mmCIF file of C-alpha atoms in Angstrom:
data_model
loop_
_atom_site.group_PDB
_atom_site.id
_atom_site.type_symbol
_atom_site.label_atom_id
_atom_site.label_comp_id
_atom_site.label_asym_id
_atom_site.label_seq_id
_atom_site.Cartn_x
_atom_site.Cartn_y
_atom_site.Cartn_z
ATOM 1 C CA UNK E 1 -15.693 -3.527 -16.049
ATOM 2 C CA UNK E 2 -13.772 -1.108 -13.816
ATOM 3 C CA UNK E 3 -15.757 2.344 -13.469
ATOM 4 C CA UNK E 4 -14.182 4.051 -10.694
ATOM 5 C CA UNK E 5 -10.580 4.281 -9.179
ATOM 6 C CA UNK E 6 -11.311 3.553 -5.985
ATOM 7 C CA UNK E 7 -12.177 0.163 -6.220
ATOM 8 C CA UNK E 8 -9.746 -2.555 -5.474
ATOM 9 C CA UNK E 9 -7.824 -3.243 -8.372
ATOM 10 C CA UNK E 10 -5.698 -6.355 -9.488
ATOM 11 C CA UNK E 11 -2.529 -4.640 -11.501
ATOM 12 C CA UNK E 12 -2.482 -2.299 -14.019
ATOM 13 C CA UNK E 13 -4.747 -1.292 -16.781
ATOM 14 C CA UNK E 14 -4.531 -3.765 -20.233
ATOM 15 C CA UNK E 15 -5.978 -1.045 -21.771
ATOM 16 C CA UNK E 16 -3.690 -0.995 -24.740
ATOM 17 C CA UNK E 17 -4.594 2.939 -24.810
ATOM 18 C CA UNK E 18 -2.946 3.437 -21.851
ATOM 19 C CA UNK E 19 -0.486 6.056 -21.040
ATOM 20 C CA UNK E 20 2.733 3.885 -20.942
ATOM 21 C CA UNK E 21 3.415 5.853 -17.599
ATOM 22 C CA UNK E 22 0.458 4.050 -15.673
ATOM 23 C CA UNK E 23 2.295 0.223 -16.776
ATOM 24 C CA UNK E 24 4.969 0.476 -14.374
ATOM 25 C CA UNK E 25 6.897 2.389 -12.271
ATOM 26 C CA UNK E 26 5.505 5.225 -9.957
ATOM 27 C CA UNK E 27 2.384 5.837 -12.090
ATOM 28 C CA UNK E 28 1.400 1.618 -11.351
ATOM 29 C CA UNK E 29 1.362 2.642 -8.103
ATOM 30 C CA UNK E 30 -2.610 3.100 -7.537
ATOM 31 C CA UNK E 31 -3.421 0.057 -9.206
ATOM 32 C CA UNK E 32 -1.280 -2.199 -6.740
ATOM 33 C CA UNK E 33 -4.280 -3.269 -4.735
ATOM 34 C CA UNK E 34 -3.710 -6.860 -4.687
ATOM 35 C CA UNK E 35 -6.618 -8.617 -2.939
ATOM 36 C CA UNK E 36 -6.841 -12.544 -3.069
ATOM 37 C CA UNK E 37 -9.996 -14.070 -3.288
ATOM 38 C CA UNK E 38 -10.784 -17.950 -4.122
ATOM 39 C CA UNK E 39 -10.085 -17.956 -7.713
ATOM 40 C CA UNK E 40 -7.290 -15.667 -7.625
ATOM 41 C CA UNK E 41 -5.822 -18.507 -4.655
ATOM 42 C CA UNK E 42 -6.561 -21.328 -7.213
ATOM 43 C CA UNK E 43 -4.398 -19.265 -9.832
ATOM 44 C CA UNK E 44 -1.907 -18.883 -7.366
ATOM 45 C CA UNK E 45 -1.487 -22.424 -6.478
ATOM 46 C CA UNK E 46 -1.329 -23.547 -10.588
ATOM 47 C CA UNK E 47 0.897 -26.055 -11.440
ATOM 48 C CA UNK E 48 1.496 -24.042 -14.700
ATOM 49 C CA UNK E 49 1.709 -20.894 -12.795
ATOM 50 C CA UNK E 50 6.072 -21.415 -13.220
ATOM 51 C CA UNK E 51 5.282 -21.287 -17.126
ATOM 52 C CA UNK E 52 2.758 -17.997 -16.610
ATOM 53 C CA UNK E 53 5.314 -16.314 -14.778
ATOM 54 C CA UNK E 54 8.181 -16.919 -17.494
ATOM 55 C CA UNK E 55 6.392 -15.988 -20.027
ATOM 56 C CA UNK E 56 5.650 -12.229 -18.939
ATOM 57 C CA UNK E 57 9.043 -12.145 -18.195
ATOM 58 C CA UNK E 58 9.921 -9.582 -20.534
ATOM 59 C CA UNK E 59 6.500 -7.514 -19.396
ATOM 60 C CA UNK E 60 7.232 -6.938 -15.628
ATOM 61 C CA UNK E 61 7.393 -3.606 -14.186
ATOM 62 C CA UNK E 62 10.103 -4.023 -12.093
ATOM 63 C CA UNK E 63 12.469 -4.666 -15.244
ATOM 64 C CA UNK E 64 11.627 -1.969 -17.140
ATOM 65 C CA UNK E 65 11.683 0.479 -13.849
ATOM 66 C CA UNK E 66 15.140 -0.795 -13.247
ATOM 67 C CA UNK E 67 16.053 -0.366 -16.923
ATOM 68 C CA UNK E 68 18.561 2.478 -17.133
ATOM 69 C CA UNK E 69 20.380 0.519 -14.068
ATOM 70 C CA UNK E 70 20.459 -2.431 -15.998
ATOM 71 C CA UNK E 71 21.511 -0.560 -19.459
ATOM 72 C CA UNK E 72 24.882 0.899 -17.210
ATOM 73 C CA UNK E 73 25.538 -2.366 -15.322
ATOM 74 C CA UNK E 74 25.372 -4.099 -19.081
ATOM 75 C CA UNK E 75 27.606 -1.025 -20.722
ATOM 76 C CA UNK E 76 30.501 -1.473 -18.723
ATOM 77 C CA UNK E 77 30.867 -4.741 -18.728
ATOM 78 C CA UNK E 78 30.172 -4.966 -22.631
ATOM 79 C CA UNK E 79 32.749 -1.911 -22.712
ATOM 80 C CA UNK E 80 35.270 -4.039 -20.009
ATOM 81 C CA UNK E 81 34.719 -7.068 -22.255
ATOM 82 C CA UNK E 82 35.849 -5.400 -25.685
ATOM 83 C CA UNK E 83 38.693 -3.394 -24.299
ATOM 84 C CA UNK E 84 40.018 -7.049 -23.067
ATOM 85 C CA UNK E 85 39.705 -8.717 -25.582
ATOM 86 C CA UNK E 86 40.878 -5.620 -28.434
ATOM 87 C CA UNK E 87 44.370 -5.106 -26.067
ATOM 88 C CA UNK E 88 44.556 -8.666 -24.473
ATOM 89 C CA UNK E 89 43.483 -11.020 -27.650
ATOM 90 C CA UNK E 90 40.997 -13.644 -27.281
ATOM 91 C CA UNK E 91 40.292 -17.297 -28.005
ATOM 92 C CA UNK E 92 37.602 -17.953 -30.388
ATOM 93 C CA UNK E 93 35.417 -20.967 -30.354
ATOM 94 C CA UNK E 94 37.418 -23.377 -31.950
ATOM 95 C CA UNK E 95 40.223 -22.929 -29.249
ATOM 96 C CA UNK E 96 42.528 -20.620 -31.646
ATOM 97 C CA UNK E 97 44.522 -17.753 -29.771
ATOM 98 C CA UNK E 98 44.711 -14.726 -31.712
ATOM 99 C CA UNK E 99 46.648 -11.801 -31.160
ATOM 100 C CA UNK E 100 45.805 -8.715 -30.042
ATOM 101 C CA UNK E 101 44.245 -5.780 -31.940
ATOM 102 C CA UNK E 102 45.802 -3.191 -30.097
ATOM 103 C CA UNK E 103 49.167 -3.173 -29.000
ATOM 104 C CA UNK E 104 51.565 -0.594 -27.210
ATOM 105 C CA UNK E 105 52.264 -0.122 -23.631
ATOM 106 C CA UNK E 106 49.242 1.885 -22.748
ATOM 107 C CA UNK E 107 47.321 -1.019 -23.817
ATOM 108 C CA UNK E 108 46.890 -3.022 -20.905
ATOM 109 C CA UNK E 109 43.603 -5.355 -19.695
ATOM 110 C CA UNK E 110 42.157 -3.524 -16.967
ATOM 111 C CA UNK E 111 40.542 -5.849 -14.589
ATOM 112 C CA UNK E 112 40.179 -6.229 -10.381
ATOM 113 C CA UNK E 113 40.717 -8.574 -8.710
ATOM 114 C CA UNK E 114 37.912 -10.748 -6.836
ATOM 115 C CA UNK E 115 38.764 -10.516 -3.585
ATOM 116 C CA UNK E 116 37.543 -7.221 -3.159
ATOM 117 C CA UNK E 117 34.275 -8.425 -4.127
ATOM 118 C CA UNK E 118 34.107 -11.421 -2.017
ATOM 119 C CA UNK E 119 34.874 -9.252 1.117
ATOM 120 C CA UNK E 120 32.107 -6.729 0.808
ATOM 121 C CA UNK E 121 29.649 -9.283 -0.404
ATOM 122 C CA UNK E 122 28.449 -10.077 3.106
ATOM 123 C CA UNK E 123 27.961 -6.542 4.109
ATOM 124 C CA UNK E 124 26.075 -5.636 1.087
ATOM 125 C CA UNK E 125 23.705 -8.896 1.528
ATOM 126 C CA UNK E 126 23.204 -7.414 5.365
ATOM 127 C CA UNK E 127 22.180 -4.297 4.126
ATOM 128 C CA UNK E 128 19.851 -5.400 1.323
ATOM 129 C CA UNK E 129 17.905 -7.650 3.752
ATOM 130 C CA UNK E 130 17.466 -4.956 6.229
ATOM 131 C CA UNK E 131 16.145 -2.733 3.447
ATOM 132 C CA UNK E 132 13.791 -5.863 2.208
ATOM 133 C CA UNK E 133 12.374 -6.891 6.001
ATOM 134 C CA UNK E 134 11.944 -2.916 6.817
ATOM 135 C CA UNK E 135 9.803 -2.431 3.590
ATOM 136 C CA UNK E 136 7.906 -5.638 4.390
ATOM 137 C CA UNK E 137 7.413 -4.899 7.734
ATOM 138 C CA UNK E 138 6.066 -1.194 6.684
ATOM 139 C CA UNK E 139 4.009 -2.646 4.154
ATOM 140 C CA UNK E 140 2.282 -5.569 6.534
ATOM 141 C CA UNK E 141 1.543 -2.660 9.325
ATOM 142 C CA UNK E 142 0.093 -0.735 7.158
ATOM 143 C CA UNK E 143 -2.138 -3.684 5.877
ATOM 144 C CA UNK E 144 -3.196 -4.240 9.474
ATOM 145 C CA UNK E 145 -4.195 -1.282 10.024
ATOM 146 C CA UNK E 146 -6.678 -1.354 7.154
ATOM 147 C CA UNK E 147 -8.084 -4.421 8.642
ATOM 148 C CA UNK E 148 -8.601 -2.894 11.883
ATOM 149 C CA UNK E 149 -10.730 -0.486 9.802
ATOM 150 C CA UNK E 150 -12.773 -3.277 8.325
ATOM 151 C CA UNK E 151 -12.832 -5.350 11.687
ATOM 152 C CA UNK E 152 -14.189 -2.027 13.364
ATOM 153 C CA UNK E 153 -16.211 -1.037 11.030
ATOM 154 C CA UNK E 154 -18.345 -3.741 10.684
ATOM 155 C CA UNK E 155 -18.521 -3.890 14.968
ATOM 156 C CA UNK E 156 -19.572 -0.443 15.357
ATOM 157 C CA UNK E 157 -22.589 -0.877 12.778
ATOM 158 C CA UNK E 158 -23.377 -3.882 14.479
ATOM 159 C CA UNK E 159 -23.498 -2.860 17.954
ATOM 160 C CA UNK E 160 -25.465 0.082 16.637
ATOM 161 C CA UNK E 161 -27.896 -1.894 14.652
ATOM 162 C CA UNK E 162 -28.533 -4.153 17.875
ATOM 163 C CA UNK E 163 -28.636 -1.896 20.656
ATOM 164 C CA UNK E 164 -30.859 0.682 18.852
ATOM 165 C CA UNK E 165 -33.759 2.089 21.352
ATOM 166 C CA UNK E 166 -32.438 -0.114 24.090
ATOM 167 C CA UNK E 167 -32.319 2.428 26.475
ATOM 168 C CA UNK E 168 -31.588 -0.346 29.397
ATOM 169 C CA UNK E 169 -31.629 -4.204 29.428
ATOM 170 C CA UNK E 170 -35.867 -5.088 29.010
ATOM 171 C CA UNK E 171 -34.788 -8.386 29.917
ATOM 172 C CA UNK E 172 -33.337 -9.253 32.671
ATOM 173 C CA UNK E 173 -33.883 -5.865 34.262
ATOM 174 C CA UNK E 174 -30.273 -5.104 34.854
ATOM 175 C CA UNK E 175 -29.203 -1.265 36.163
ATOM 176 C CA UNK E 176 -26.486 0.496 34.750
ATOM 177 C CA UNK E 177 -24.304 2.764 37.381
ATOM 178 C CA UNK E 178 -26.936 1.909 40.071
ATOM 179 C CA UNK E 179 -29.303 3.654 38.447
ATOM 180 C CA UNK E 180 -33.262 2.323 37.478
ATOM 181 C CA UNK E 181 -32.934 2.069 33.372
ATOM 182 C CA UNK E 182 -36.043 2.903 31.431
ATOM 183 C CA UNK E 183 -37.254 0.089 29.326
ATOM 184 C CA UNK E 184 -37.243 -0.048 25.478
ATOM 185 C CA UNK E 185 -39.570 2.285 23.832
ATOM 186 C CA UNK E 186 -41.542 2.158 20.986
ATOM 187 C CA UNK E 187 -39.158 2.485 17.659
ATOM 188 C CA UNK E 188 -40.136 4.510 14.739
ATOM 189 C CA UNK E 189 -38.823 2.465 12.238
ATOM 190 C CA UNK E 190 -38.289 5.666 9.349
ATOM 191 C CA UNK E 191 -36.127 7.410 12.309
ATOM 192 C CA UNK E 192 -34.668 4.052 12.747
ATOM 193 C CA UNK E 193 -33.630 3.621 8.968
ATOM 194 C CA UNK E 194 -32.894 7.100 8.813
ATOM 195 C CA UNK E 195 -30.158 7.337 12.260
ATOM 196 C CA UNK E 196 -28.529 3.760 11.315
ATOM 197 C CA UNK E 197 -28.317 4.979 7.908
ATOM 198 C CA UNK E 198 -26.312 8.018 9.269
ATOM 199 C CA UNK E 199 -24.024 5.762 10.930
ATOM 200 C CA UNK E 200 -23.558 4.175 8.170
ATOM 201 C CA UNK E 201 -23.058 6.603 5.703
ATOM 202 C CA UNK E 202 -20.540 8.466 7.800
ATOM 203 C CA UNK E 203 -18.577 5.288 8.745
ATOM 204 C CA UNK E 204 -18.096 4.592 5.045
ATOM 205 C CA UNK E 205 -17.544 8.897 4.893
ATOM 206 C CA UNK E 206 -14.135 8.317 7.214
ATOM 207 C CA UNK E 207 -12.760 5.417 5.596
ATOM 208 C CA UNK E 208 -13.154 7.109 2.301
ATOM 209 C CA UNK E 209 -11.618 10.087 3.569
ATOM 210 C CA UNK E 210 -8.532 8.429 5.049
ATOM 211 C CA UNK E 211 -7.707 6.555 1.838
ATOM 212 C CA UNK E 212 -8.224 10.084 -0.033
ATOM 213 C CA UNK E 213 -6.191 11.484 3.114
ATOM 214 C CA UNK E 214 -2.954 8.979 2.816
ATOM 215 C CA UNK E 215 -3.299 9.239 -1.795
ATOM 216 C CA UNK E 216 -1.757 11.712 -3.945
ATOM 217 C CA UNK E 217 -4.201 15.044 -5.142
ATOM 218 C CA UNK E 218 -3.916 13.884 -9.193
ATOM 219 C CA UNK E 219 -4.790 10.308 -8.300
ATOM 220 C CA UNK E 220 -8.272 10.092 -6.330
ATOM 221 C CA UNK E 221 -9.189 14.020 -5.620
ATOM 222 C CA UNK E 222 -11.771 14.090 -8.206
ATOM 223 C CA UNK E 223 -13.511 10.573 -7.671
ATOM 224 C CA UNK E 224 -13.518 11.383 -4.147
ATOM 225 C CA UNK E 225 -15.191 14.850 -4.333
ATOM 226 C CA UNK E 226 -17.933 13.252 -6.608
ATOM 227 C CA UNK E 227 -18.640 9.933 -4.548
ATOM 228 C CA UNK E 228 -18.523 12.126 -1.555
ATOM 229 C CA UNK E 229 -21.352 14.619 -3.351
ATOM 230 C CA UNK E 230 -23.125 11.312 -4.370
ATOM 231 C CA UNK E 231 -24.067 9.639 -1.140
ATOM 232 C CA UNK E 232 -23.647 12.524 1.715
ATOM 233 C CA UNK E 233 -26.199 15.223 2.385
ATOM 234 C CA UNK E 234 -24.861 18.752 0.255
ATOM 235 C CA UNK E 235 -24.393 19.904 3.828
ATOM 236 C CA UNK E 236 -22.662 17.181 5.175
ATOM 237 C CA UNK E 237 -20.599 16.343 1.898
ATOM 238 C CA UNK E 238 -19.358 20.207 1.618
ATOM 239 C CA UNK E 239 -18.602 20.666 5.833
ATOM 240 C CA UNK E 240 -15.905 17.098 5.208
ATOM 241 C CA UNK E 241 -14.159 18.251 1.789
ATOM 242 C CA UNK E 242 -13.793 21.642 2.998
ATOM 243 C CA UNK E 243 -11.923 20.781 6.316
ATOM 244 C CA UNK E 244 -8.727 21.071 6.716
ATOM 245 C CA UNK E 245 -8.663 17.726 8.154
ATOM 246 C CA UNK E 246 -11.173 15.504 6.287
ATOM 247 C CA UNK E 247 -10.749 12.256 7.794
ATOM 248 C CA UNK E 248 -10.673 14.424 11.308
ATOM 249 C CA UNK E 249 -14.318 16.062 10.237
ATOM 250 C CA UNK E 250 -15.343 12.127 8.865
ATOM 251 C CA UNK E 251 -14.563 11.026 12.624
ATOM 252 C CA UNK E 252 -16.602 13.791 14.349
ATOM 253 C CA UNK E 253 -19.922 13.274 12.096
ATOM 254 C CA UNK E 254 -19.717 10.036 12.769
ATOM 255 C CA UNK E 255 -19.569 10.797 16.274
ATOM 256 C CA UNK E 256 -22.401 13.222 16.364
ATOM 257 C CA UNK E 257 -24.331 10.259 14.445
ATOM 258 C CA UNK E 258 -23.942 8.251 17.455
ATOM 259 C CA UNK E 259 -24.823 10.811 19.911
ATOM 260 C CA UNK E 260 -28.137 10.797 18.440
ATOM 261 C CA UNK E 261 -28.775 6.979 18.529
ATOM 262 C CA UNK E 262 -31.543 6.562 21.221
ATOM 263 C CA UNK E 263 -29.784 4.270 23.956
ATOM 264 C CA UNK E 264 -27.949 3.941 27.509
ATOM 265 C CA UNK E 265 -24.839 6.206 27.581
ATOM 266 C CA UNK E 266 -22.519 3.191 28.554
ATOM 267 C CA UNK E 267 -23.827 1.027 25.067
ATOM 268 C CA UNK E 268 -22.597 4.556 23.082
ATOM 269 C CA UNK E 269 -19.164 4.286 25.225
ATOM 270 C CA UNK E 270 -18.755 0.940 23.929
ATOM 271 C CA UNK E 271 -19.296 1.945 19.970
ATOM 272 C CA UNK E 272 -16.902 4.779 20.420
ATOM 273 C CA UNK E 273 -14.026 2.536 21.624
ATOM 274 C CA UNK E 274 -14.249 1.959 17.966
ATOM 275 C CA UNK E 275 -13.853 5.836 16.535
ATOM 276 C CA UNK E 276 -10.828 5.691 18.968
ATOM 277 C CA UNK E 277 -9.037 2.890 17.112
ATOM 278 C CA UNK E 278 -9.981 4.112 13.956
ATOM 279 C CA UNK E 279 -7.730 7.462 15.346
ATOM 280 C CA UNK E 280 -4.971 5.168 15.707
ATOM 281 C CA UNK E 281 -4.891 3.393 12.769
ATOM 282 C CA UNK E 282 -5.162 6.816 10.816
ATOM 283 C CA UNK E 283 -2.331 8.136 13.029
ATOM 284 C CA UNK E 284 -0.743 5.178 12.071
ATOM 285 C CA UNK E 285 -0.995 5.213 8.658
ATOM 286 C CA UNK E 286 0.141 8.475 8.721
ATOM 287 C CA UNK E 287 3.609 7.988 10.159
ATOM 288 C CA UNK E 288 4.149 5.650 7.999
ATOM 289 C CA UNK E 289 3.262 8.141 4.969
ATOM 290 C CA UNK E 290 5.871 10.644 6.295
ATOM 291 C CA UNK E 291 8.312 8.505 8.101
ATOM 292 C CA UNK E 292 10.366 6.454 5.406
ATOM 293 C CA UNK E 293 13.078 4.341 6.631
ATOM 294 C CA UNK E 294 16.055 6.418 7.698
ATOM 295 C CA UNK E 295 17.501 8.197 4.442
ATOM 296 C CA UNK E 296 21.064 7.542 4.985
ATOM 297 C CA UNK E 297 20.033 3.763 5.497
ATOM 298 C CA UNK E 298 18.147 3.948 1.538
ATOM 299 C CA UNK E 299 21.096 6.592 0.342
ATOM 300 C CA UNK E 300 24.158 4.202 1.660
ATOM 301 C CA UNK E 301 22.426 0.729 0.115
ATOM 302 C CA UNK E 302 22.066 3.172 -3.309
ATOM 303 C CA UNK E 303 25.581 3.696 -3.373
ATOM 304 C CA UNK E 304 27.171 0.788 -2.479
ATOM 305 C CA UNK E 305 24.844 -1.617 -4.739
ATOM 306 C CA UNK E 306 25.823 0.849 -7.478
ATOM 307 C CA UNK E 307 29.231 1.221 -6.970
ATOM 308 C CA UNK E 308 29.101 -2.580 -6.534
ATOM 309 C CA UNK E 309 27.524 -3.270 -9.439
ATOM 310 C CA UNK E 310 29.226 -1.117 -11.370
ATOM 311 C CA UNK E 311 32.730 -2.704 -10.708
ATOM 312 C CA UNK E 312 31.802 -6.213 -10.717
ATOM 313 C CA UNK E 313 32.800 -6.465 -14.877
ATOM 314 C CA UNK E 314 36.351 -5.287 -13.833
#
């Protein structure tokens, strides 16, 4: 059962209660969280899965969010198709020529011809597979840079789990800088819990943030605000929802966290390499947010599909 909206979901809701709104289109948006696993693989890789796919034909988003397109495509050319055939006559299906309806000189079969269609074809397939390798290659960047949140995420907590009160190296004996190291001190294993679980929390507290960061307000502000108030400190929860910057505020917690950790400066250096990717893939993320492929690249394919489209019946 699905509880929150945050989670990872696999399409939108079958809820038959629904709002139609949240089936396709813009409002299917936050559900598109594909995420294989094995069985979903095994599914993918069904013999039948030709037959699955046929048969929700008729249910698939992208139809029905291309529907008024498809509606003025189809009325012309059911409008081109019974002008002919009222002012031009037709042959029915026994091969009998009939006459037509309408006659007079103003009456004539409008129709283009081919040619023109033939010649811009090319052009129009250049320009729909820069628009389809430009959206993939958005789409797969921004993927990677959610991985790079995973990968790093799961390195800092482990370099801070293992180097935790090793203030130097207690075995080999090994100086940092030149510098005698003091050996590992007795660990207090409630302020152990309690400073791992900091870095913990607050790691989860920036990627949280980010994905609330790069969503639209109506979709995740009020699941974020409570799950936030759930598992942070009131102080801590309050200081990252009221910043102006909440991913920003996420980072620097998570950097005082580390600052407390009791061990050599140069081990810390090494976690933060980490908070300094995760700046990059948020930085990332965000130009790809506000940056959408040129507009007059997306406005020129619009036209010329339409206008293509459009014409093709004639």
């Amino acid at each position: 059962q699905r509880t929150n909206k945050s989670a990872l979901f696999m399409g939108p809701p079958t809820d038959p209660s629904a709002p139609a709104t949240d089936l396709y289109g813009e409002g299917s948006r936050k559900y598109r969280r594909t995420v294989y696993t094995h069985d979903q693989w095994v599914k993918h890789r069904s013999p039948d899965r030709f037959v699955n796919n046929l048969s929700t034909l008729f249910n698939s988003g992208i139809y029905k969010n291309v529907g008024k397109e498809v509606v003025a495509t189809t009325s012309v050319a059911i409008f081109v198709w019974a002008w002919n055939l009222l002012v031009g006559g037709y042959q029915d299906l026994s091969g009998v020529a009939h006459d037509p309806i309408i006659q007079g000189e103003w009456a004539k079969i409008v129709g283009l011809p081919l040619q023109a269609f033939t010649t811009v074809s090319p052009s129009l397939g250049l320009l729909l597979a820069f628009r389809t390798n430009s959206s993939y290659k958005r789409w797969d960047e921004a993927r990677k840079f959610w991985g790079l949140n995973i990968n790093h995420t799961r390195d800092l907590n482990r370099m801070a789990t293992a180097w935790y009160g090793n203030e130097g190296d207690p075995w080999d004996g090994t100086e940092f800088m030149g510098a005698p190291s003091s050996k590992a001190q007795a660990i207090d294993p409630a302020e152990r819990q309690y400073l791992l679980g900091q870095i913990s929390l607050m790691t989860w507290a920036f990627v949280r943030s980010m994905k609330r960061h790069l969503s639209p307000p109506d979709e995740d502000e009020e699941d974020y605000i409570a799950e936030m108030k759930s598992r942070l400190s009131p102080e801590q929860a309050d200081a990252i929802i009221s910043a102006t910057h909440r991913p920003n505020r996420a980072l620097f917690d998570l950097s005082v966290a580390i600052e407390k950790l009791p061990m050599h400066f140069m081990r810390k250096n090494e976690i933060n390499k980490n908070l300094s990717i995760f700046e990059d893939t948020l930085g990332g993320s965000e130009r790809l947010l506000s940056s959408p492929v040129p507009l007059f690249y997306s406005r020129h394919t619009a036209r010329f599909i339409s206008i293509w489209l459009l014409f093709l019946p004639f």
